[in-house]
Tab-separated table of C-alpha atoms in Angstrom:
chain	number	residue	atom	x	y	z
A	1	MET	CA	1.064	49.324	74.020
A	2	SER	CA	4.770	48.473	74.025
A	3	ASP	CA	5.988	50.012	70.788
A	4	SER	CA	9.380	51.449	71.719
A	5	GLY	CA	11.220	48.582	70.016
A	6	LEU	CA	9.343	48.990	66.739
A	7	ASN	CA	9.740	52.755	66.770
A	8	SER	CA	13.458	52.382	67.434
A	9	LEU	CA	13.869	50.144	64.391
A	10	LEU	CA	11.801	52.463	62.233
A	11	ASN	CA	13.850	55.456	63.394
A	12	LYS	CA	17.027	53.723	62.241
A	13	VAL	CA	15.500	53.271	58.787
A	14	ARG	CA	14.376	56.887	58.742
A	15	ARG	CA	17.845	58.146	59.702
A	16	ARG	CA	19.464	56.070	56.966
A	17	ARG	CA	16.975	57.424	54.457
A	18	LEU	CA	17.890	60.965	55.494
A	19	VAL	CA	21.627	60.252	55.254
A	20	VAL	CA	21.414	58.516	51.872
A	21	GLY	CA	18.977	61.062	50.447
A	22	SER	CA	20.942	64.063	51.696
A	23	THR	CA	24.237	62.643	50.406
A	24	ALA	CA	22.724	61.897	47.007
A	25	GLY	CA	21.158	65.363	46.907
A	26	LEU	CA	24.455	67.063	47.720
A	27	LEU	CA	26.344	65.053	45.094
A	28	TRP	CA	23.701	65.630	42.405
A	29	ALA	CA	23.749	69.357	43.255
A	30	MET	CA	27.517	69.407	42.715
A	31	VAL	CA	27.098	67.448	39.476
A	32	GLY	CA	24.478	69.897	38.209
A	33	ALA	CA	26.512	72.980	39.089
A	34	ALA	CA	29.749	71.567	37.650
A	35	SER	CA	28.052	70.355	34.462
A	36	LEU	CA	26.447	73.723	33.758
A	37	LEU	CA	29.719	75.549	34.429
A	38	LEU	CA	31.664	73.195	32.143
A	39	ILE	CA	29.095	73.668	29.372
A	40	CYS	CA	29.436	77.447	29.693
A	41	MET	CA	33.225	77.139	29.571
A	42	TRP	CA	32.925	75.108	26.382
A	43	LEU	CA	30.616	77.740	24.878
A	44	ASP	CA	33.163	80.387	25.836
A	45	LEU	CA	35.760	78.488	23.824
A	46	LEU	CA	33.486	78.568	20.785
A	47	TRP	CA	32.111	82.102	20.908
A	48	GLU	CA	34.158	84.023	23.532
A	49	LEU	CA	31.404	84.986	25.973
A	50	SER	CA	31.286	88.517	27.340
A	51	PRO	CA	32.209	89.185	30.990
A	52	GLN	CA	28.509	89.693	31.802
A	53	LEU	CA	27.606	86.292	30.370
A	54	ARG	CA	30.437	84.623	32.275
A	55	VAL	CA	29.196	86.183	35.513
A	56	ALA	CA	25.660	85.038	34.693
A	57	ALA	CA	26.960	81.524	33.969
A	58	ALA	CA	28.710	81.319	37.341
A	59	VAL	CA	25.618	82.586	39.178
A	60	ALA	CA	23.366	80.189	37.252
A	61	SER	CA	25.641	77.267	38.133
A	62	VAL	CA	25.494	78.064	41.846
A	63	PHE	CA	21.719	78.612	41.677
A	64	THR	CA	21.246	75.284	39.875
A	65	GLY	CA	23.241	73.461	42.522
A	66	LEU	CA	21.285	75.057	45.375
A	67	LEU	CA	17.976	74.336	43.651
A	68	LEU	CA	18.851	70.658	43.192
A	69	LEU	CA	20.048	70.426	46.779
A	70	ALA	CA	16.837	71.959	48.118
A	71	TRP	CA	14.617	69.782	45.913
A	72	LEU	CA	16.330	66.445	46.564
A	73	GLY	CA	16.909	67.239	50.220
A	74	GLY	CA	13.232	68.110	50.602
A	75	GLN	CA	12.235	64.820	48.986
A	76	ALA	CA	14.466	62.909	51.393
A	77	TRP	CA	13.037	64.791	54.371
A	78	ARG	CA	9.428	64.266	53.311
A	79	SER	CA	9.888	60.556	52.668
A	80	ALA	CA	11.728	59.867	55.938
A	81	ARG	CA	8.573	59.134	57.918
A	82	GLY	CA	7.376	56.198	59.940
A	83	ALA	CA	4.973	54.971	57.261
A	84	TYR	CA	7.716	55.021	54.622
A	85	ALA	CA	10.123	53.131	56.883
A	86	ALA	CA	7.474	50.497	57.675
A	87	ARG	CA	6.669	50.005	53.985
A	88	GLN	CA	10.348	49.623	53.114
A	89	LEU	CA	10.832	46.948	55.784
A	90	ASP	CA	7.655	45.174	54.665
A	91	ARG	CA	8.695	45.269	51.006
A	92	GLU	CA	12.236	44.046	51.663
A	93	GLY	CA	11.168	41.247	53.989
A	94	GLY	CA	8.050	40.276	52.032
A	95	PHE	CA	5.889	40.373	55.155
A	96	GLY	CA	2.661	41.340	53.389
A	97	GLY	CA	1.969	44.480	55.402
A	98	ALA	CA	2.552	43.065	58.877
A	99	ILE	CA	5.009	45.812	59.824
A	100	VAL	CA	2.781	48.555	58.404
A	101	SER	CA	-0.120	47.179	60.432
A	102	GLY	CA	2.009	47.071	63.544
A	103	TRP	CA	3.154	50.641	63.022
A	104	GLU	CA	-0.429	51.818	62.493
A	105	LEU	CA	-1.538	50.055	65.680
A	106	SER	CA	1.383	51.513	67.615
A	107	SER	CA	0.288	55.011	66.670
A	108	GLU	CA	-3.195	54.443	68.134
A	109	THR	CA	-4.373	54.223	71.726
A	110	PRO	CA	-7.002	51.757	73.011
A	111	SER	CA	-9.603	54.535	73.215
A	112	ASP	CA	-8.861	55.460	69.610
A	113	LEU	CA	-9.339	51.852	68.575
A	114	ARG	CA	-12.712	51.656	70.352
A	115	GLN	CA	-13.883	54.936	68.846
A	116	ALA	CA	-12.887	53.702	65.395
A	117	GLY	CA	-15.019	50.590	65.899
A	118	VAL	CA	-12.070	48.205	65.937
A	119	THR	CA	-12.812	45.040	67.931
A	120	LEU	CA	-9.186	44.121	68.639
A	121	THR	CA	-8.301	44.334	72.294
A	122	ALA	CA	-5.247	46.170	73.515
A	123	GLY	CA	-3.632	42.797	74.227
A	124	LEU	CA	-4.095	41.557	70.661
A	125	ALA	CA	-2.790	44.886	69.364
A	126	ASP	CA	0.298	44.448	71.544
A	127	LEU	CA	0.795	40.995	70.040
A	128	ALA	CA	0.586	42.410	66.537
A	129	ILE	CA	3.070	45.150	67.406
A	130	GLY	CA	5.393	42.604	68.985
A	131	GLN	CA	5.246	40.434	65.877
A	132	ALA	CA	5.945	43.468	63.702
A	133	THR	CA	8.938	44.309	65.882
A	134	GLU	CA	10.338	40.794	65.563
A	135	LEU	CA	9.884	40.825	61.800
A	136	ALA	CA	11.415	44.282	61.444
A	137	ALA	CA	14.469	43.158	63.421
A	138	THR	CA	15.214	40.509	60.769
A	139	VAL	CA	15.700	43.154	58.056
A	140	THR	CA	18.841	45.297	58.108
A	141	THR	CA	18.561	49.017	57.525
A	142	SER	CA	21.020	48.755	54.633
A	143	ALA	CA	18.697	46.267	52.938
A	144	ALA	CA	15.603	48.397	53.565
A	145	ILE	CA	17.269	51.607	52.329
A	146	SER	CA	19.734	51.016	49.524
A	147	SER	CA	22.740	53.291	49.144
A	148	ARG	CA	22.426	53.040	45.365
A	149	PRO	CA	21.133	56.639	44.884
A	150	ALA	CA	24.181	58.029	46.666
A	151	ARG	CA	26.541	55.626	44.869
A	152	SER	CA	25.095	56.558	41.476
A	153	ALA	CA	25.537	60.254	42.183
A	154	ALA	CA	29.063	59.637	43.459
A	155	GLY	CA	29.910	57.714	40.286
A	156	VAL	CA	28.725	60.521	38.022
A	157	PHE	CA	30.571	63.127	40.083
A	158	ALA	CA	33.745	61.004	40.023
A	159	GLY	CA	33.430	60.721	36.233
A	160	ILE	CA	33.208	64.495	35.852
A	161	ALA	CA	36.142	64.993	38.225
A	162	ALA	CA	38.221	62.438	36.304
A	163	SER	CA	37.411	64.159	32.998
A	164	VAL	CA	38.477	67.523	34.391
A	165	LEU	CA	41.684	65.971	35.764
A	166	ILE	CA	42.504	64.384	32.405
A	167	LEU	CA	41.878	67.718	30.675
A	168	LEU	CA	44.098	69.459	33.212
A	169	LEU	CA	46.911	66.966	32.616
A	170	CYS	CA	46.611	66.858	28.810
A	171	LEU	CA	45.768	70.523	28.136
A	172	PRO	CA	46.903	72.481	31.187
A	173	SER	CA	46.994	75.829	29.385
A	174	LEU	CA	43.394	75.380	28.197
A	175	ALA	CA	42.155	74.432	31.659
A	176	GLN	CA	44.023	77.255	33.375
A	177	THR	CA	42.840	79.841	30.861
A	178	GLN	CA	39.183	78.867	31.183
A	179	TRP	CA	39.411	78.760	34.962
A	180	ARG	CA	40.955	82.232	35.074
A	181	ARG	CA	38.343	83.626	32.672
A	182	PHE	CA	35.481	82.409	34.874
A	183	ALA	CA	37.167	82.979	38.236
A	184	ASP	CA	37.836	86.608	37.246
A	185	PRO	CA	35.287	87.294	34.489
A	186	CYS	CA	35.899	91.042	34.476
A	187	GLY	CA	39.690	90.704	34.453
A	188	ASP	CA	41.975	91.075	31.462
A	189	VAL	CA	42.226	87.377	30.608
A	190	PRO	CA	42.422	86.741	26.852
A	191	PRO	CA	40.617	83.732	25.374
A	192	PHE	CA	42.487	80.489	24.948
A	193	SER	CA	44.678	80.089	21.903
A	194	ARG	CA	47.059	77.342	20.883
A	195	LEU	CA	49.539	80.123	20.147
A	196	GLN	CA	51.171	81.149	23.439
A	197	PHE	CA	53.646	83.983	23.962
A	198	HIS	CA	56.216	84.229	26.740
A	199	VAL	CA	57.494	87.799	26.826
A	200	GLU	CA	60.665	88.968	28.558
A	201	PRO	CA	61.386	91.159	30.442
A	202	GLY	CA	57.640	91.677	31.055
A	203	ASP	CA	57.033	94.739	33.228
A	204	ALA	CA	60.059	97.026	32.966
A	205	GLU	CA	60.956	100.664	33.604
A	206	VAL	CA	62.852	102.347	30.773
A	207	ILE	CA	64.565	105.717	30.795
A	208	TYR	CA	63.227	107.948	28.050
A	209	GLY	CA	65.349	107.513	24.933
A	210	ALA	CA	67.073	104.336	26.134
A	211	GLY	CA	66.849	101.040	24.292
A	212	LEU	CA	65.014	97.891	25.421
A	213	ASP	CA	65.385	94.396	24.014
A	214	VAL	CA	62.151	92.395	24.060
A	215	HIS	CA	62.425	88.621	23.625
A	216	VAL	CA	59.388	86.486	22.828
A	217	THR	CA	59.200	82.683	22.909
A	218	VAL	CA	56.320	81.220	20.888
A	219	THR	CA	54.851	77.874	21.928
A	220	GLY	CA	51.893	75.821	20.765
A	221	VAL	CA	52.053	76.252	17.005
A	222	PRO	CA	54.766	77.834	14.814
A	223	ALA	CA	54.387	81.553	14.141
A	224	GLY	CA	55.289	82.935	10.729
A	225	ARG	CA	55.406	86.497	12.002
A	226	VAL	CA	55.468	88.264	15.374
A	227	ASP	CA	54.860	91.988	15.820
A	228	LEU	CA	55.477	94.182	18.850
A	229	ILE	CA	52.716	96.722	19.471
A	230	PHE	CA	53.992	100.022	20.850
A	231	GLU	CA	51.403	102.373	22.329
A	232	ALA	CA	52.139	105.924	23.418
A	233	GLY	CA	49.040	107.824	24.422
A	234	HIS	CA	46.591	107.569	21.547
A	235	GLU	CA	49.291	106.580	19.058
A	236	THR	CA	49.995	102.963	18.158
A	237	GLU	CA	52.989	101.683	16.240
A	238	VAL	CA	53.558	98.138	14.978
A	239	LEU	CA	57.184	97.005	15.096
A	240	PRO	CA	58.165	93.733	13.365
A	241	MET	CA	60.260	91.334	15.435
A	242	PHE	CA	63.173	89.288	14.120
A	243	PRO	CA	63.267	85.489	14.410
A	244	GLU	CA	65.952	83.663	16.370
A	245	THR	CA	66.546	79.968	17.044
A	246	GLY	CA	64.155	77.799	19.046
A	247	HIS	CA	60.919	79.635	18.201
A	248	GLN	CA	62.316	82.816	19.720
A	249	TRP	CA	61.937	86.306	18.380
């Protein structure tokens, strides 16, 4: 039976199904991982999660993304078969099963047909396969396999990315603080606060007994009082700072 033309058309449909399904799976995996991580960051804002919980949140986000990728990718791989492609072409063209019948006949040999008790001759089977090939050629692969799953996933991912970008532009200190807390969960990164301190000179070496002027600029919200904490060994001393102009102390 001459079935190379039909198989070629079905293979195109199968490849498109794999591409669309894999793309949608990858995008949904990224959406799942990003969504879980953003939820954990929001919870960290509310309750200040411990470093262990932040590590667990990052691992859970990656695991969720991989799980979604494996699940959706497996579905795309399992569905990308000849029978599925034939059904999609039949459904889109409204051919009433002609392509499915042609595909089933193309997968059989004349001896198989005789053993199964089918009375069709090999010539009639070839005619049916030829008709199925002609019908399948009238349906485009893009019509048989819609890109809507991939486009839907891309739209959701673009929405999340746009929300993160808006947050980064409107509240850069919040976004940077949360990113640093989850990128380095065991590091010394304090939780976000609207009250921000810019300390000068920062790291400095001071000769014992010499003086050091420390200047602090407060941003975010006004501060009614600023204290300098001085630690020497196990002793701690609180030194009040004096206000200057422009929210400086």
